[in-house]
PDB file of C-alpha atoms in Angstrom:
ATOM      1  CA  MET A   1     -18.809  -2.635  13.968  1.00  0.00           C
ATOM      2  CA  THR A   2     -17.334  -0.311  11.565  1.00  0.00           C
ATOM      3  CA  THR A   3     -18.647   3.258  11.245  1.00  0.00           C
ATOM      4  CA  GLY A   4     -17.706   6.510   9.634  1.00  0.00           C
ATOM      5  CA  GLN A   5     -16.818   7.381   5.910  1.00  0.00           C
ATOM      6  CA  LEU A   6     -15.643   5.115   3.290  1.00  0.00           C
ATOM      7  CA  THR A   7     -13.919   6.684   0.550  1.00  0.00           C
ATOM      8  CA  ILE A   8     -13.599   4.757  -2.779  1.00  0.00           C
ATOM      9  CA  LEU A   9     -11.543   6.198  -5.768  1.00  0.00           C
ATOM     10  CA  ILE A  10     -12.509   5.439  -9.435  1.00  0.00           C
ATOM     11  CA  VAL A  11      -9.838   6.076 -12.066  1.00  0.00           C
ATOM     12  CA  ASP A  12     -11.369   5.758 -15.495  1.00  0.00           C
ATOM     13  CA  ASP A  13     -11.364   7.924 -18.466  1.00  0.00           C
ATOM     14  CA  GLU A  14     -14.877   6.917 -19.551  1.00  0.00           C
ATOM     15  CA  ALA A  15     -17.474   9.310 -17.744  1.00  0.00           C
ATOM     16  CA  PRO A  16     -20.449   6.698 -18.195  1.00  0.00           C
ATOM     17  CA  ILE A  17     -18.410   3.952 -16.436  1.00  0.00           C
ATOM     18  CA  ARG A  18     -17.662   6.296 -13.466  1.00  0.00           C
ATOM     19  CA  ARG A  19     -21.297   7.292 -13.176  1.00  0.00           C
ATOM     20  CA  ALA A  20     -22.420   3.727 -13.319  1.00  0.00           C
ATOM     21  CA  LEU A  21     -20.047   2.722 -10.582  1.00  0.00           C
ATOM     22  CA  LYS A  22     -20.704   5.685  -8.413  1.00  0.00           C
ATOM     23  CA  HIS A  23     -24.329   4.849  -8.579  1.00  0.00           C
ATOM     24  CA  ALA A  24     -23.743   1.216  -7.767  1.00  0.00           C
ATOM     25  CA  LEU A  25     -21.337   1.653  -4.842  1.00  0.00           C
ATOM     26  CA  THR A  26     -23.747   2.813  -2.237  1.00  0.00           C
ATOM     27  CA  ALA A  27     -23.658   2.264   1.522  1.00  0.00           C
ATOM     28  CA  GLN A  28     -26.697  -0.145   0.983  1.00  0.00           C
ATOM     29  CA  ALA A  29     -24.659  -2.202  -1.467  1.00  0.00           C
ATOM     30  CA  LEU A  30     -21.697  -2.503   0.646  1.00  0.00           C
ATOM     31  CA  LEU A  31     -23.466  -3.180   3.908  1.00  0.00           C
ATOM     32  CA  GLU A  32     -22.712  -6.524   5.490  1.00  0.00           C
ATOM     33  CA  PRO A  33     -22.425  -7.906   9.167  1.00  0.00           C
ATOM     34  CA  GLY A  34     -19.724  -5.678  10.929  1.00  0.00           C
ATOM     35  CA  VAL A  35     -20.249  -2.646   8.603  1.00  0.00           C
ATOM     36  CA  GLN A  36     -22.834  -0.394   9.926  1.00  0.00           C
ATOM     37  CA  ASP A  37     -23.538   3.407   9.791  1.00  0.00           C
ATOM     38  CA  VAL A  38     -21.057   3.970   7.063  1.00  0.00           C
ATOM     39  CA  THR A  39     -21.516   6.474   4.385  1.00  0.00           C
ATOM     40  CA  VAL A  40     -19.793   5.910   1.033  1.00  0.00           C
ATOM     41  CA  ARG A  41     -17.927   8.807  -0.519  1.00  0.00           C
ATOM     42  CA  VAL A  42     -16.822   8.152  -4.262  1.00  0.00           C
ATOM     43  CA  VAL A  43     -14.287  10.354  -5.752  1.00  0.00           C
ATOM     44  CA  GLU A  44     -13.377  10.310  -9.433  1.00  0.00           C
ATOM     45  CA  ALA A  45     -10.335  10.702 -11.817  1.00  0.00           C
ATOM     46  CA  ALA A  46     -10.359  10.711 -15.452  1.00  0.00           C
ATOM     47  CA  THR A  47      -6.425  10.365 -16.106  1.00  0.00           C
ATOM     48  CA  ALA A  48      -3.587   8.710 -14.407  1.00  0.00           C
ATOM     49  CA  ARG A  49      -2.121  11.845 -13.026  1.00  0.00           C
ATOM     50  CA  GLU A  50      -5.295  12.698 -11.371  1.00  0.00           C
ATOM     51  CA  GLY A  51      -5.866   9.246  -9.937  1.00  0.00           C
ATOM     52  CA  ILE A  52      -2.316   9.186  -8.416  1.00  0.00           C
ATOM     53  CA  ASP A  53      -2.823  12.747  -6.902  1.00  0.00           C
ATOM     54  CA  LEU A  54      -6.306  11.768  -5.561  1.00  0.00           C
ATOM     55  CA  ALA A  55      -5.097   8.446  -4.152  1.00  0.00           C
ATOM     56  CA  ALA A  56      -2.230  10.413  -2.191  1.00  0.00           C
ATOM     57  CA  ALA A  57      -4.701  13.100  -0.899  1.00  0.00           C
ATOM     58  CA  GLU A  58      -7.730  11.134  -0.066  1.00  0.00           C
ATOM     59  CA  ARG A  59      -6.144   7.816   1.001  1.00  0.00           C
ATOM     60  CA  PRO A  60      -9.307   5.728  -0.263  1.00  0.00           C
ATOM     61  CA  ALA A  61     -10.237   2.430   1.339  1.00  0.00           C
ATOM     62  CA  LEU A  62     -10.294   1.037  -2.254  1.00  0.00           C
ATOM     63  CA  VAL A  63      -9.265   2.018  -5.755  1.00  0.00           C
ATOM     64  CA  ILE A  64     -11.051   0.917  -8.888  1.00  0.00           C
ATOM     65  CA  LEU A  65      -8.584   1.415 -11.792  1.00  0.00           C
ATOM     66  CA  ASP A  66      -8.991   1.274 -15.434  1.00  0.00           C
ATOM     67  CA  LEU A  67      -5.986   0.294 -17.596  1.00  0.00           C
ATOM     68  CA  GLY A  68      -6.677   2.325 -20.567  1.00  0.00           C
ATOM     69  CA  LEU A  69      -5.900   5.828 -19.315  1.00  0.00           C
ATOM     70  CA  PRO A  70      -4.840   8.707 -21.724  1.00  0.00           C
ATOM     71  CA  ASP A  71      -1.757   9.778 -20.050  1.00  0.00           C
ATOM     72  CA  LYS A  72      -0.040   6.735 -18.557  1.00  0.00           C
ATOM     73  CA  PRO A  73      -0.545   2.848 -18.573  1.00  0.00           C
ATOM     74  CA  GLY A  74      -2.877   1.607 -15.835  1.00  0.00           C
ATOM     75  CA  ILE A  75      -0.283  -0.763 -14.694  1.00  0.00           C
ATOM     76  CA  ASP A  76       2.250   1.961 -13.897  1.00  0.00           C
ATOM     77  CA  VAL A  77      -0.382   3.854 -11.940  1.00  0.00           C
ATOM     78  CA  CYS A  78      -0.945   0.506 -10.012  1.00  0.00           C
ATOM     79  CA  ARG A  79       2.815   0.237  -9.431  1.00  0.00           C
ATOM     80  CA  GLU A  80       3.064   3.792  -8.248  1.00  0.00           C
ATOM     81  CA  ILE A  81       0.046   3.614  -5.883  1.00  0.00           C
ATOM     82  CA  ARG A  82       1.098   0.278  -4.374  1.00  0.00           C
ATOM     83  CA  LYS A  83       4.322   1.892  -3.231  1.00  0.00           C
ATOM     84  CA  TRP A  84       2.668   3.819  -0.504  1.00  0.00           C
ATOM     85  CA  LEU A  85      -1.026   2.774  -0.237  1.00  0.00           C
ATOM     86  CA  ASP A  86      -2.117  -0.664   1.262  1.00  0.00           C
ATOM     87  CA  ALA A  87      -5.711  -0.143   0.131  1.00  0.00           C
ATOM     88  CA  PRO A  88      -7.003  -2.922  -2.296  1.00  0.00           C
ATOM     89  CA  ILE A  89      -6.817  -2.066  -5.979  1.00  0.00           C
ATOM     90  CA  LEU A  90      -9.388  -3.639  -8.238  1.00  0.00           C
ATOM     91  CA  VAL A  91      -8.581  -3.372 -11.993  1.00  0.00           C
ATOM     92  CA  LEU A  92     -11.104  -2.893 -14.796  1.00  0.00           C
ATOM     93  CA  SER A  93      -9.894  -3.679 -18.349  1.00  0.00           C
ATOM     94  CA  ALA A  94     -11.216  -4.844 -21.617  1.00  0.00           C
ATOM     95  CA  ARG A  95      -7.987  -6.944 -22.137  1.00  0.00           C
ATOM     96  CA  HIS A  96      -8.473 -10.627 -21.637  1.00  0.00           C
ATOM     97  CA  GLN A  97      -5.105 -12.273 -21.847  1.00  0.00           C
ATOM     98  CA  ASP A  98      -3.901 -14.134 -18.814  1.00  0.00           C
ATOM     99  CA  THR A  99      -0.465 -12.775 -19.181  1.00  0.00           C
ATOM    100  CA  GLU A 100      -1.778  -9.208 -18.767  1.00  0.00           C
ATOM    101  CA  LYS A 101      -3.923 -10.282 -15.738  1.00  0.00           C
ATOM    102  CA  ALA A 102      -0.948 -12.069 -14.087  1.00  0.00           C
ATOM    103  CA  ALA A 103       1.169  -8.852 -14.753  1.00  0.00           C
ATOM    104  CA  LEU A 104      -1.281  -6.518 -13.106  1.00  0.00           C
ATOM    105  CA  LEU A 105      -1.518  -8.800  -9.952  1.00  0.00           C
ATOM    106  CA  ASP A 106       2.429  -9.085  -9.928  1.00  0.00           C
ATOM    107  CA  ALA A 107       2.216  -5.202  -9.985  1.00  0.00           C
ATOM    108  CA  GLY A 108       0.291  -4.865  -6.845  1.00  0.00           C
ATOM    109  CA  ALA A 109      -3.398  -5.334  -7.894  1.00  0.00           C
ATOM    110  CA  ASP A 110      -5.625  -7.304  -5.692  1.00  0.00           C
ATOM    111  CA  ASP A 111      -8.328  -8.392  -8.304  1.00  0.00           C
ATOM    112  CA  TYR A 112      -9.266  -8.017 -11.916  1.00  0.00           C
ATOM    113  CA  VAL A 113     -12.488  -7.580 -13.678  1.00  0.00           C
ATOM    114  CA  THR A 114     -12.793  -7.659 -17.321  1.00  0.00           C
ATOM    115  CA  LYS A 115     -15.048  -5.375 -19.509  1.00  0.00           C
ATOM    116  CA  PRO A 116     -17.901  -5.605 -20.230  1.00  0.00           C
ATOM    117  CA  PHE A 117     -18.623  -6.484 -16.484  1.00  0.00           C
ATOM    118  CA  SER A 118     -21.663  -7.313 -14.436  1.00  0.00           C
ATOM    119  CA  THR A 119     -22.203  -4.457 -11.755  1.00  0.00           C
ATOM    120  CA  MET A 120     -23.535  -7.136  -9.358  1.00  0.00           C
ATOM    121  CA  GLU A 121     -20.307  -9.099  -9.493  1.00  0.00           C
ATOM    122  CA  LEU A 122     -18.003  -6.030  -9.489  1.00  0.00           C
ATOM    123  CA  VAL A 123     -19.807  -4.730  -6.204  1.00  0.00           C
ATOM    124  CA  ALA A 124     -19.573  -8.332  -4.710  1.00  0.00           C
ATOM    125  CA  ARG A 125     -15.790  -8.154  -5.431  1.00  0.00           C
ATOM    126  CA  VAL A 126     -15.588  -4.766  -3.835  1.00  0.00           C
ATOM    127  CA  ARG A 127     -17.312  -5.904  -0.747  1.00  0.00           C
ATOM    128  CA  ALA A 128     -14.845  -9.005  -0.637  1.00  0.00           C
ATOM    129  CA  GLN A 129     -11.800  -6.759  -1.009  1.00  0.00           C
ATOM    130  CA  LEU A 130     -12.994  -4.356   1.653  1.00  0.00           C
ATOM    131  CA  ARG A 131     -13.701  -7.375   4.025  1.00  0.00           C
ATOM    132  CA  ARG A 132     -10.229  -8.782   3.555  1.00  0.00           C
ATOM    133  CA  ALA A 133      -8.633  -5.268   4.079  1.00  0.00           C
ATOM    134  CA  ARG A 134     -10.629  -4.914   7.425  1.00  0.00           C
ATOM    135  CA  SER A 135      -9.446  -8.424   8.537  1.00  0.00           C
ATOM    136  CA  ALA A 136      -5.923  -7.513   7.832  1.00  0.00           C
ATOM    137  CA  SER A 137      -6.112  -4.031   9.525  1.00  0.00           C
ATOM    138  CA  SER A 138      -7.593  -5.567  12.641  1.00  0.00           C
ATOM    139  CA  THR A 139      -4.467  -7.894  13.153  1.00  0.00           C
ATOM    140  CA  THR A 140      -1.855  -5.268  12.213  1.00  0.00           C
ATOM    141  CA  PRO A 141      -0.759  -2.882  15.002  1.00  0.00           C
ATOM    142  CA  ALA A 142      -1.745   0.637  14.560  1.00  0.00           C
ATOM    143  CA  VAL A 143       1.266   2.069  16.265  1.00  0.00           C
ATOM    144  CA  CYS A 144       4.822   0.587  17.102  1.00  0.00           C
ATOM    145  CA  ALA A 145       7.148   2.309  19.440  1.00  0.00           C
ATOM    146  CA  PHE A 146      10.867   1.674  20.204  1.00  0.00           C
ATOM    147  CA  GLY A 147      13.477   3.811  21.669  1.00  0.00           C
ATOM    148  CA  GLU A 148      12.604   7.286  21.000  1.00  0.00           C
ATOM    149  CA  TRP A 149      10.747   6.372  17.822  1.00  0.00           C
ATOM    150  CA  VAL A 150       7.034   5.992  17.180  1.00  0.00           C
ATOM    151  CA  VAL A 151       5.822   4.591  13.994  1.00  0.00           C
ATOM    152  CA  ASP A 152       2.137   5.025  13.102  1.00  0.00           C
ATOM    153  CA  VAL A 153       1.635   2.352  10.767  1.00  0.00           C
ATOM    154  CA  GLN A 154      -2.000   3.330   9.748  1.00  0.00           C
ATOM    155  CA  ARG A 155      -1.348   7.041   9.440  1.00  0.00           C
ATOM    156  CA  ARG A 156       2.110   6.546   7.878  1.00  0.00           C
ATOM    157  CA  ARG A 157       3.659   8.959  10.469  1.00  0.00           C
ATOM    158  CA  VAL A 158       6.952   8.530  12.092  1.00  0.00           C
ATOM    159  CA  GLU A 159       8.055  10.689  15.003  1.00  0.00           C
ATOM    160  CA  ARG A 160      11.250  10.884  17.055  1.00  0.00           C
ATOM    161  CA  ALA A 161      10.811  12.217  20.636  1.00  0.00           C
ATOM    162  CA  GLY A 162       7.471  13.789  19.598  1.00  0.00           C
ATOM    163  CA  VAL A 163       8.985  15.396  16.407  1.00  0.00           C
ATOM    164  CA  LEU A 164       7.737  14.420  13.105  1.00  0.00           C
ATOM    165  CA  VAL A 165      10.499  12.806  10.838  1.00  0.00           C
ATOM    166  CA  ARG A 166       9.822  12.605   7.100  1.00  0.00           C
ATOM    167  CA  PHE A 167      10.293   9.393   5.335  1.00  0.00           C
ATOM    168  CA  THR A 168       9.961   8.593   1.553  1.00  0.00           C
ATOM    169  CA  PRO A 169       7.310   6.074   0.624  1.00  0.00           C
ATOM    170  CA  THR A 170       9.914   3.535  -0.103  1.00  0.00           C
ATOM    171  CA  GLU A 171      11.681   4.290   3.102  1.00  0.00           C
ATOM    172  CA  PHE A 172       8.387   4.027   5.067  1.00  0.00           C
ATOM    173  CA  ALA A 173       7.512   0.615   3.464  1.00  0.00           C
ATOM    174  CA  LEU A 174      10.800  -0.797   4.544  1.00  0.00           C
ATOM    175  CA  LEU A 175      10.451   0.511   8.076  1.00  0.00           C
ATOM    176  CA  ARG A 176       6.898  -0.853   8.204  1.00  0.00           C
ATOM    177  CA  ALA A 177       8.193  -4.282   7.170  1.00  0.00           C
ATOM    178  CA  PHE A 178      10.932  -4.158   9.873  1.00  0.00           C
ATOM    179  CA  VAL A 179       8.628  -2.838  12.813  1.00  0.00           C
ATOM    180  CA  LEU A 180       5.904  -5.502  11.999  1.00  0.00           C
ATOM    181  CA  HIS A 181       8.555  -8.293  11.930  1.00  0.00           C
ATOM    182  CA  PRO A 182      10.924  -7.493  14.789  1.00  0.00           C
ATOM    183  CA  ARG A 183      13.704  -9.745  15.545  1.00  0.00           C
ATOM    184  CA  GLN A 184      13.015 -11.789  12.438  1.00  0.00           C
ATOM    185  CA  THR A 185      15.576 -12.017   9.437  1.00  0.00           C
ATOM    186  CA  LEU A 186      13.933 -10.715   6.416  1.00  0.00           C
ATOM    187  CA  THR A 187      15.405 -11.731   3.157  1.00  0.00           C
ATOM    188  CA  HIS A 188      16.582  -9.410   0.410  1.00  0.00           C
ATOM    189  CA  ARG A 189      13.634 -10.595  -1.676  1.00  0.00           C
ATOM    190  CA  GLN A 190      11.195 -10.116   0.957  1.00  0.00           C
ATOM    191  CA  LEU A 191      12.351  -6.650   1.662  1.00  0.00           C
ATOM    192  CA  PHE A 192      12.485  -5.804  -1.966  1.00  0.00           C
ATOM    193  CA  ALA A 193       8.784  -6.925  -2.411  1.00  0.00           C
ATOM    194  CA  ALA A 194       7.837  -4.800   0.633  1.00  0.00           C
ATOM    195  CA  GLY A 195       9.518  -1.707  -0.846  1.00  0.00           C
ATOM    196  CA  TRP A 196       9.035  -2.130  -4.438  1.00  0.00           C
ATOM    197  CA  GLY A 197       6.142  -4.717  -4.913  1.00  0.00           C
ATOM    198  CA  ASN A 198       6.918  -7.124  -7.813  1.00  0.00           C
ATOM    199  CA  ALA A 199       9.351  -4.761  -9.642  1.00  0.00           C
ATOM    200  CA  GLU A 200      12.461  -6.330 -11.485  1.00  0.00           C
ATOM    201  CA  GLY A 201      15.935  -5.237 -10.114  1.00  0.00           C
ATOM    202  CA  ASP A 202      18.971  -6.234  -8.021  1.00  0.00           C
ATOM    203  CA  ALA A 203      17.225  -6.525  -4.576  1.00  0.00           C
ATOM    204  CA  GLN A 204      20.631  -6.406  -2.723  1.00  0.00           C
ATOM    205  CA  GLN A 205      21.834  -3.212  -4.650  1.00  0.00           C
ATOM    206  CA  TYR A 206      18.536  -1.376  -3.894  1.00  0.00           C
ATOM    207  CA  LEU A 207      18.388  -2.503  -0.420  1.00  0.00           C
ATOM    208  CA  ARG A 208      21.921  -1.417   0.257  1.00  0.00           C
ATOM    209  CA  VAL A 209      21.184   2.065  -0.797  1.00  0.00           C
ATOM    210  CA  TYR A 210      17.810   2.434   1.080  1.00  0.00           C
ATOM    211  CA  VAL A 211      18.845   0.510   4.189  1.00  0.00           C
ATOM    212  CA  GLY A 212      21.616   3.154   4.396  1.00  0.00           C
ATOM    213  CA  HIS A 213      18.976   5.752   4.126  1.00  0.00           C
ATOM    214  CA  LEU A 214      16.946   4.445   6.992  1.00  0.00           C
ATOM    215  CA  ARG A 215      20.069   3.928   9.145  1.00  0.00           C
ATOM    216  CA  ARG A 216      21.032   7.665   8.677  1.00  0.00           C
ATOM    217  CA  LYS A 217      17.621   8.578   9.971  1.00  0.00           C
ATOM    218  CA  LEU A 218      17.130   5.948  12.709  1.00  0.00           C
ATOM    219  CA  GLU A 219      20.351   5.307  14.000  1.00  0.00           C
ATOM    220  CA  ASP A 220      22.582   7.571  16.279  1.00  0.00           C
ATOM    221  CA  ASP A 221      25.739   5.906  14.665  1.00  0.00           C
ATOM    222  CA  PRO A 222      24.848   4.435  11.256  1.00  0.00           C
ATOM    223  CA  VAL A 223      28.114   2.766  11.042  1.00  0.00           C
ATOM    224  CA  ARG A 224      27.469   0.769  14.149  1.00  0.00           C
ATOM    225  CA  PRO A 225      23.705   0.162  13.825  1.00  0.00           C
ATOM    226  CA  ARG A 226      21.679  -0.268  16.900  1.00  0.00           C
ATOM    227  CA  PHE A 227      18.150  -1.254  15.257  1.00  0.00           C
ATOM    228  CA  ILE A 228      18.812  -2.710  11.750  1.00  0.00           C
ATOM    229  CA  HIS A 229      21.295  -5.496  11.566  1.00  0.00           C
ATOM    230  CA  THR A 230      22.788  -7.031   8.459  1.00  0.00           C
ATOM    231  CA  GLU A 231      22.630 -10.747   7.988  1.00  0.00           C
ATOM    232  CA  PRO A 232      25.415 -11.369   5.271  1.00  0.00           C
ATOM    233  CA  GLY A 233      24.196 -12.922   2.161  1.00  0.00           C
ATOM    234  CA  ILE A 234      20.636 -13.218   3.402  1.00  0.00           C
ATOM    235  CA  GLY A 235      19.001 -10.006   4.321  1.00  0.00           C
ATOM    236  CA  TYR A 236      18.370  -7.615   7.432  1.00  0.00           C
ATOM    237  CA  ARG A 237      17.008  -8.013  10.841  1.00  0.00           C
ATOM    238  CA  PHE A 238      15.341  -5.364  13.093  1.00  0.00           C
ATOM    239  CA  GLU A 239      16.502  -5.702  16.748  1.00  0.00           C
ATOM    240  CA  PRO A 240      14.767  -3.158  19.044  1.00  0.00           C
ATOM    241  CA  ASP A 241      15.837  -3.088  22.706  1.00  0.00           C
ATOM    242  CA  SER A 242      12.000  -3.131  23.389  1.00  0.00           C
ATOM    243  CA  LEU A 243       8.911  -2.833  21.191  1.00  0.00           C
ATOM    244  CA  SER A 244       5.482  -1.832  22.229  1.00  0.00           C
ATOM    245  CA  HIS A 245       2.351  -1.937  19.963  1.00  0.00           C
ATOM    246  CA  ALA A 246      -0.856  -0.031  20.294  1.00  0.00           C
TER     247      ALA A 246
END
């Protein structure tokens, strides 16, 4: 049973649509087996900048994102948020071309609804995305500990011997991939997807730089890494002496 507050972020420059969605996204509409005693809180943004800032501050359970924003394309907002937020992103757009839908999904969106849309269908899609997110989070460890390090996967906090150590969103995304797949060789492409979504670029070059950043923070001797090992021509492998989950 899930209880507590559920925050949903709506990023849309059209106030009537924000109002309609806010009216439709009630606790009663989202209630289903396993979800009880939940209050729904809807926060709104009319621009891309406001949306990114609110997503960072509120850490919503789901984002509804319009593509036609006044200050930045919605696909760029999607890519930015996806770097550091695991919550489902449901895109709203008046664009109907399959290539645009595919580009949004590749950028990290989880679902796509074209305008004009049925409120009933959209609420059902929100329920489906929240259900998938709950299922995924129930199988993902909340906290991973190795050596002196504690990685709080859910809260995105990293501590060494009880002291908070700051990681950039990309560094944390890579660290998260490593601790959730210990002792497995992760390919350059898998790690690139974890850190940058489906962005274009030289995966090996980007990873060389960012794995270097991780090693300088995690390792006592980055030249002779204890935790992150290189698999030449393939990728990297996380080898903790021991790893506990909570």
